[in-house]
Amino acid sequence: MNEEKFENLKNEVAFCKKCVLHRYRTNTVFGNGNPEARIFLIGEGPGYDEDQQGIAFVGRSGQLLDKILAACNFTREKHVFIGNILKCRPPQNRTPSTDEIIACLPYLESQIELIDPEIIMTLGATALRGLTGKNLKITEVRGKWMIWNNRIVMPTYHPAALLRNPNLKKDSWEDFKQVILKYRELVDPDHACKYI
Ligand code: URA
């Protein structure tokens, strides 16, 4: 990891005015976790709490994500970096526009290049479509490893979808279990998880 480039990128994001969303933001949300992490989680974009605090996934979705990560025995401090397709909150949390995604995507691509994760996980349809540029259906592709830019990607539901529809939690857990197994295979064979 090139720390200088990472800090420069963070700075660039903090002053970004490439799309209209800079007018509405309180803070940019660059992403959080370990820049040396081997797992890169991608969400959609900041919500109200994230915009207020400048930290990714700190609202209700984030709290659920933290519970799931804890069940995997993954921590933000060590195992994951959490970023988003968008670094600024869309007003009223509306779905990001194509223009906004196109403007912001190079930041995510640079983050991925610098962190160089072993495993990527997209959370929700916007993250999946934003990253791949394909109009994929989350219900059809979740739980199946995909290849993007020579990297392996596990698409799964967004935690907000699990909050809206708890029936999805079972499938979501299957997807995270696959990530645990892949982490053991590629990163740490001794990674403990009491559930798998
Ligand atoms: N939802 C997201 O997609 N990202 C966040 O950072 C918070 C909520």
Tab-separated table of C-alpha atoms and ligand atoms in Angstrom:
chain	number	residue	atom	x	y	z
A	1	MET	CA	0.000	0.000	0.000
A	2	ASN	CA	1.338	3.377	-1.035
A	3	GLU	CA	0.277	5.528	1.934
A	4	GLU	CA	1.177	8.793	0.253
A	5	LYS	CA	-0.958	8.050	-2.793
A	6	PHE	CA	-3.775	6.903	-0.509
A	7	GLU	CA	-3.663	10.149	1.494
A	8	ASN	CA	-3.495	12.211	-1.704
A	9	LEU	CA	-6.544	10.413	-3.043
A	10	LYS	CA	-8.390	11.059	0.218
A	11	ASN	CA	-7.561	14.737	-0.080
A	12	GLU	CA	-8.698	14.864	-3.675
A	13	VAL	CA	-12.030	13.325	-2.668
A	14	ALA	CA	-12.429	15.805	0.213
A	15	PHE	CA	-12.282	18.724	-2.249
A	16	CYS	CA	-14.065	17.033	-5.166
A	17	LYS	CA	-16.602	19.055	-7.140
A	18	LYS	CA	-16.989	16.720	-10.092
A	19	CYS	CA	-20.744	16.369	-9.685
A	20	VAL	CA	-23.646	18.269	-8.150
A	21	LEU	CA	-23.558	16.258	-4.923
A	22	HIS	CA	-20.725	18.392	-3.523
A	23	ARG	CA	-23.302	21.173	-3.039
A	24	TYR	CA	-25.338	19.140	-0.587
A	25	ARG	CA	-22.710	17.298	1.402
A	26	THR	CA	-21.670	17.916	4.983
A	27	ASN	CA	-18.682	15.594	4.660
A	28	THR	CA	-17.252	13.379	1.978
A	29	VAL	CA	-17.084	9.722	2.964
A	30	PHE	CA	-13.857	8.298	1.614
A	31	GLY	CA	-14.229	4.907	3.254
A	32	ASN	CA	-13.024	3.317	6.463
A	33	GLY	CA	-11.297	0.268	7.779
A	34	ASN	CA	-7.841	-1.072	7.198
A	35	PRO	CA	-6.137	0.200	4.018
A	36	GLU	CA	-4.082	-3.011	4.201
A	37	ALA	CA	-7.213	-5.173	4.422
A	38	ARG	CA	-7.596	-8.130	2.081
A	39	ILE	CA	-11.370	-7.700	1.815
A	40	PHE	CA	-12.916	-4.620	0.192
A	41	LEU	CA	-16.627	-4.068	0.836
A	42	ILE	CA	-18.472	-1.697	-1.481
A	43	GLY	CA	-21.730	0.021	-0.563
A	44	GLU	CA	-23.856	2.531	-2.437
A	45	GLY	CA	-23.138	5.909	-0.908
A	46	PRO	CA	-23.350	7.862	2.335
A	47	GLY	CA	-26.693	8.225	4.068
A	48	TYR	CA	-27.620	10.895	6.618
A	49	ASP	CA	-25.417	9.582	9.447
A	50	GLU	CA	-22.438	8.919	7.189
A	51	ASP	CA	-22.700	12.420	5.696
A	52	GLN	CA	-22.837	13.919	9.195
A	53	GLN	CA	-19.860	11.934	10.487
A	54	GLY	CA	-17.771	11.394	7.348
A	55	ILE	CA	-17.563	7.682	8.162
A	56	ALA	CA	-18.886	4.819	6.039
A	57	PHE	CA	-21.709	2.628	7.319
A	58	VAL	CA	-22.350	4.136	10.742
A	59	GLY	CA	-26.159	4.345	10.543
A	60	ARG	CA	-28.631	1.483	10.939
A	61	SER	CA	-27.255	-0.387	7.932
A	62	GLY	CA	-23.756	0.011	9.285
A	63	GLN	CA	-24.747	-1.357	12.661
A	64	LEU	CA	-26.172	-4.445	10.998
A	65	LEU	CA	-23.087	-4.761	8.809
A	66	ASP	CA	-20.904	-4.635	11.917
A	67	LYS	CA	-22.942	-7.466	13.446
A	68	ILE	CA	-22.503	-9.575	10.316
A	69	LEU	CA	-18.784	-8.847	10.240
A	70	ALA	CA	-18.520	-9.785	13.914
A	71	ALA	CA	-20.243	-13.108	13.158
A	72	CYS	CA	-17.572	-13.674	10.481
A	73	ASN	CA	-14.908	-12.733	13.040
A	74	PHE	CA	-13.899	-9.886	10.740
A	75	THR	CA	-13.157	-6.406	12.091
A	76	ARG	CA	-12.931	-3.031	10.402
A	77	GLU	CA	-9.588	-2.503	12.123
A	78	LYS	CA	-7.972	-5.554	10.574
A	79	HIS	CA	-9.867	-7.458	7.910
A	80	VAL	CA	-11.924	-5.067	5.819
A	81	PHE	CA	-11.934	-1.729	4.107
A	82	ILE	CA	-15.414	-0.343	3.480
A	83	GLY	CA	-15.973	2.072	0.626
A	84	ASN	CA	-18.860	3.238	-1.495
A	85	ILE	CA	-19.680	3.872	-5.132
A	86	LEU	CA	-20.398	7.504	-4.220
A	87	LYS	CA	-18.370	9.577	-1.781
A	88	CYS	CA	-21.137	12.157	-1.238
A	89	ARG	CA	-24.704	11.704	-0.032
A	90	PRO	CA	-27.439	12.093	-2.621
A	91	PRO	CA	-30.232	14.357	-1.296
A	92	GLN	CA	-32.939	12.342	0.479
A	93	ASN	CA	-30.790	9.252	-0.115
A	94	ARG	CA	-32.097	9.000	-3.668
A	95	THR	CA	-30.518	6.448	-5.981
A	96	PRO	CA	-27.308	7.796	-7.516
A	97	SER	CA	-27.626	9.023	-11.110
A	98	THR	CA	-25.502	7.537	-13.876
A	99	ASP	CA	-23.598	10.828	-14.192
A	100	GLU	CA	-22.771	10.817	-10.497
A	101	ILE	CA	-21.571	7.230	-10.643
A	102	ILE	CA	-19.412	7.935	-13.700
A	103	ALA	CA	-17.904	11.003	-12.011
A	104	CYS	CA	-17.128	9.179	-8.775
A	105	LEU	CA	-16.106	5.722	-9.973
A	106	PRO	CA	-12.450	6.575	-10.710
A	107	TYR	CA	-11.978	7.225	-6.983
A	108	LEU	CA	-13.216	3.746	-6.101
A	109	GLU	CA	-11.107	2.214	-8.851
A	110	SER	CA	-8.025	3.971	-7.487
A	111	GLN	CA	-8.851	2.829	-3.966
A	112	ILE	CA	-9.114	-0.751	-5.173
A	113	GLU	CA	-5.838	-0.472	-7.065
A	114	LEU	CA	-4.021	0.937	-4.033
A	115	ILE	CA	-5.498	-1.466	-1.479
A	116	ASP	CA	-5.197	-4.346	-3.938
A	117	PRO	CA	-7.652	-6.598	-2.062
A	118	GLU	CA	-7.848	-10.343	-2.471
A	119	ILE	CA	-11.641	-10.317	-2.224
A	120	ILE	CA	-14.273	-7.730	-3.158
A	121	MET	CA	-17.846	-7.851	-1.907
A	122	THR	CA	-20.535	-5.595	-3.383
A	123	LEU	CA	-23.457	-4.714	-1.115
A	124	GLY	CA	-26.651	-4.197	-3.087
A	125	ALA	CA	-27.592	-3.584	-6.709
A	126	THR	CA	-26.149	-0.081	-7.000
A	127	ALA	CA	-22.720	-1.236	-5.828
A	128	LEU	CA	-22.817	-4.218	-8.167
A	129	ARG	CA	-24.004	-2.245	-11.186
A	130	GLY	CA	-21.816	0.751	-10.412
A	131	LEU	CA	-18.675	-1.360	-10.204
A	132	THR	CA	-19.323	-3.653	-13.159
A	133	GLY	CA	-21.230	-1.220	-15.376
A	134	LYS	CA	-23.673	-4.044	-16.063
A	135	ASN	CA	-27.378	-4.032	-15.400
A	136	LEU	CA	-27.263	-7.215	-13.311
A	137	LYS	CA	-30.056	-8.434	-11.038
A	138	ILE	CA	-28.875	-8.931	-7.496
A	139	THR	CA	-31.354	-11.772	-6.936
A	140	GLU	CA	-29.842	-13.644	-9.893
A	141	VAL	CA	-26.142	-13.130	-9.257
A	142	ARG	CA	-25.798	-12.946	-5.482
A	143	GLY	CA	-23.862	-15.777	-3.923
A	144	LYS	CA	-21.916	-16.470	-7.122
A	145	TRP	CA	-18.307	-15.404	-7.530
A	146	MET	CA	-17.781	-13.022	-10.419
A	147	ILE	CA	-14.609	-11.763	-12.042
A	148	TRP	CA	-14.099	-8.025	-12.439
A	149	ASN	CA	-10.738	-6.650	-13.619
A	150	ASN	CA	-9.026	-9.924	-12.698
A	151	ARG	CA	-10.425	-9.733	-9.191
A	152	ILE	CA	-12.972	-11.950	-7.527
A	153	VAL	CA	-16.202	-10.328	-6.463
A	154	MET	CA	-18.997	-11.709	-4.303
A	155	PRO	CA	-22.245	-9.815	-4.862
A	156	THR	CA	-24.681	-9.817	-1.960
A	157	TYR	CA	-27.591	-7.798	-0.629
A	158	HIS	CA	-27.241	-4.371	0.937
A	159	PRO	CA	-27.747	-4.427	4.727
A	160	ALA	CA	-30.637	-1.966	4.253
A	161	ALA	CA	-32.416	-4.638	2.209
A	162	LEU	CA	-31.967	-7.058	5.118
A	163	LEU	CA	-33.492	-4.500	7.468
A	164	ARG	CA	-36.468	-4.083	5.144
A	165	ASN	CA	-36.844	-7.796	4.481
A	166	PRO	CA	-35.329	-10.029	7.181
A	167	ASN	CA	-36.131	-13.098	5.035
A	168	LEU	CA	-33.072	-12.180	2.968
A	169	LYS	CA	-30.735	-12.621	5.935
A	170	LYS	CA	-30.358	-16.352	5.377
A	171	ASP	CA	-29.054	-15.929	1.808
A	172	SER	CA	-26.883	-13.027	2.851
A	173	TRP	CA	-25.229	-15.184	5.510
A	174	GLU	CA	-24.532	-17.875	2.900
A	175	ASP	CA	-22.724	-15.222	0.834
A	176	PHE	CA	-20.639	-14.069	3.784
A	177	LYS	CA	-19.792	-17.698	4.595
A	178	GLN	CA	-18.377	-18.061	1.090
A	179	VAL	CA	-16.223	-15.019	1.736
A	180	ILE	CA	-14.946	-16.567	4.981
A	181	LEU	CA	-14.017	-19.770	3.128
A	182	LYS	CA	-12.290	-17.789	0.365
A	183	TYR	CA	-10.445	-15.727	2.976
A	184	ARG	CA	-9.166	-18.969	4.507
A	185	GLU	CA	-8.172	-20.233	1.090
A	186	LEU	CA	-6.392	-17.090	-0.093
A	187	VAL	CA	-5.317	-15.182	2.992
A	188	ASP	CA	-5.368	-16.989	6.322
A	189	PRO	CA	-6.093	-20.721	6.615
A	190	ASP	CA	-6.348	-20.270	10.382
A	191	HIS	CA	-9.048	-17.609	10.314
A	192	ALA	CA	-11.415	-18.696	13.076
A	193	CYS	CA	-15.177	-18.457	12.861
A	194	LYS	CA	-17.313	-20.383	15.301
A	195	TYR	CA	-20.128	-20.775	12.780
A	196	ILE	CA	-18.193	-22.344	9.923
B	1	URA	N1	-25.289	2.731	2.922
B	1	URA	C1	-24.280	2.643	2.049
B	1	URA	O1	-24.424	2.102	0.961
B	1	URA	N2	-23.111	3.154	2.387
B	1	URA	C2	-22.894	3.728	3.552
B	1	URA	O2	-21.782	4.172	3.798
B	1	URA	C3	-23.969	3.790	4.456
B	1	URA	C4	-25.159	3.279	4.116
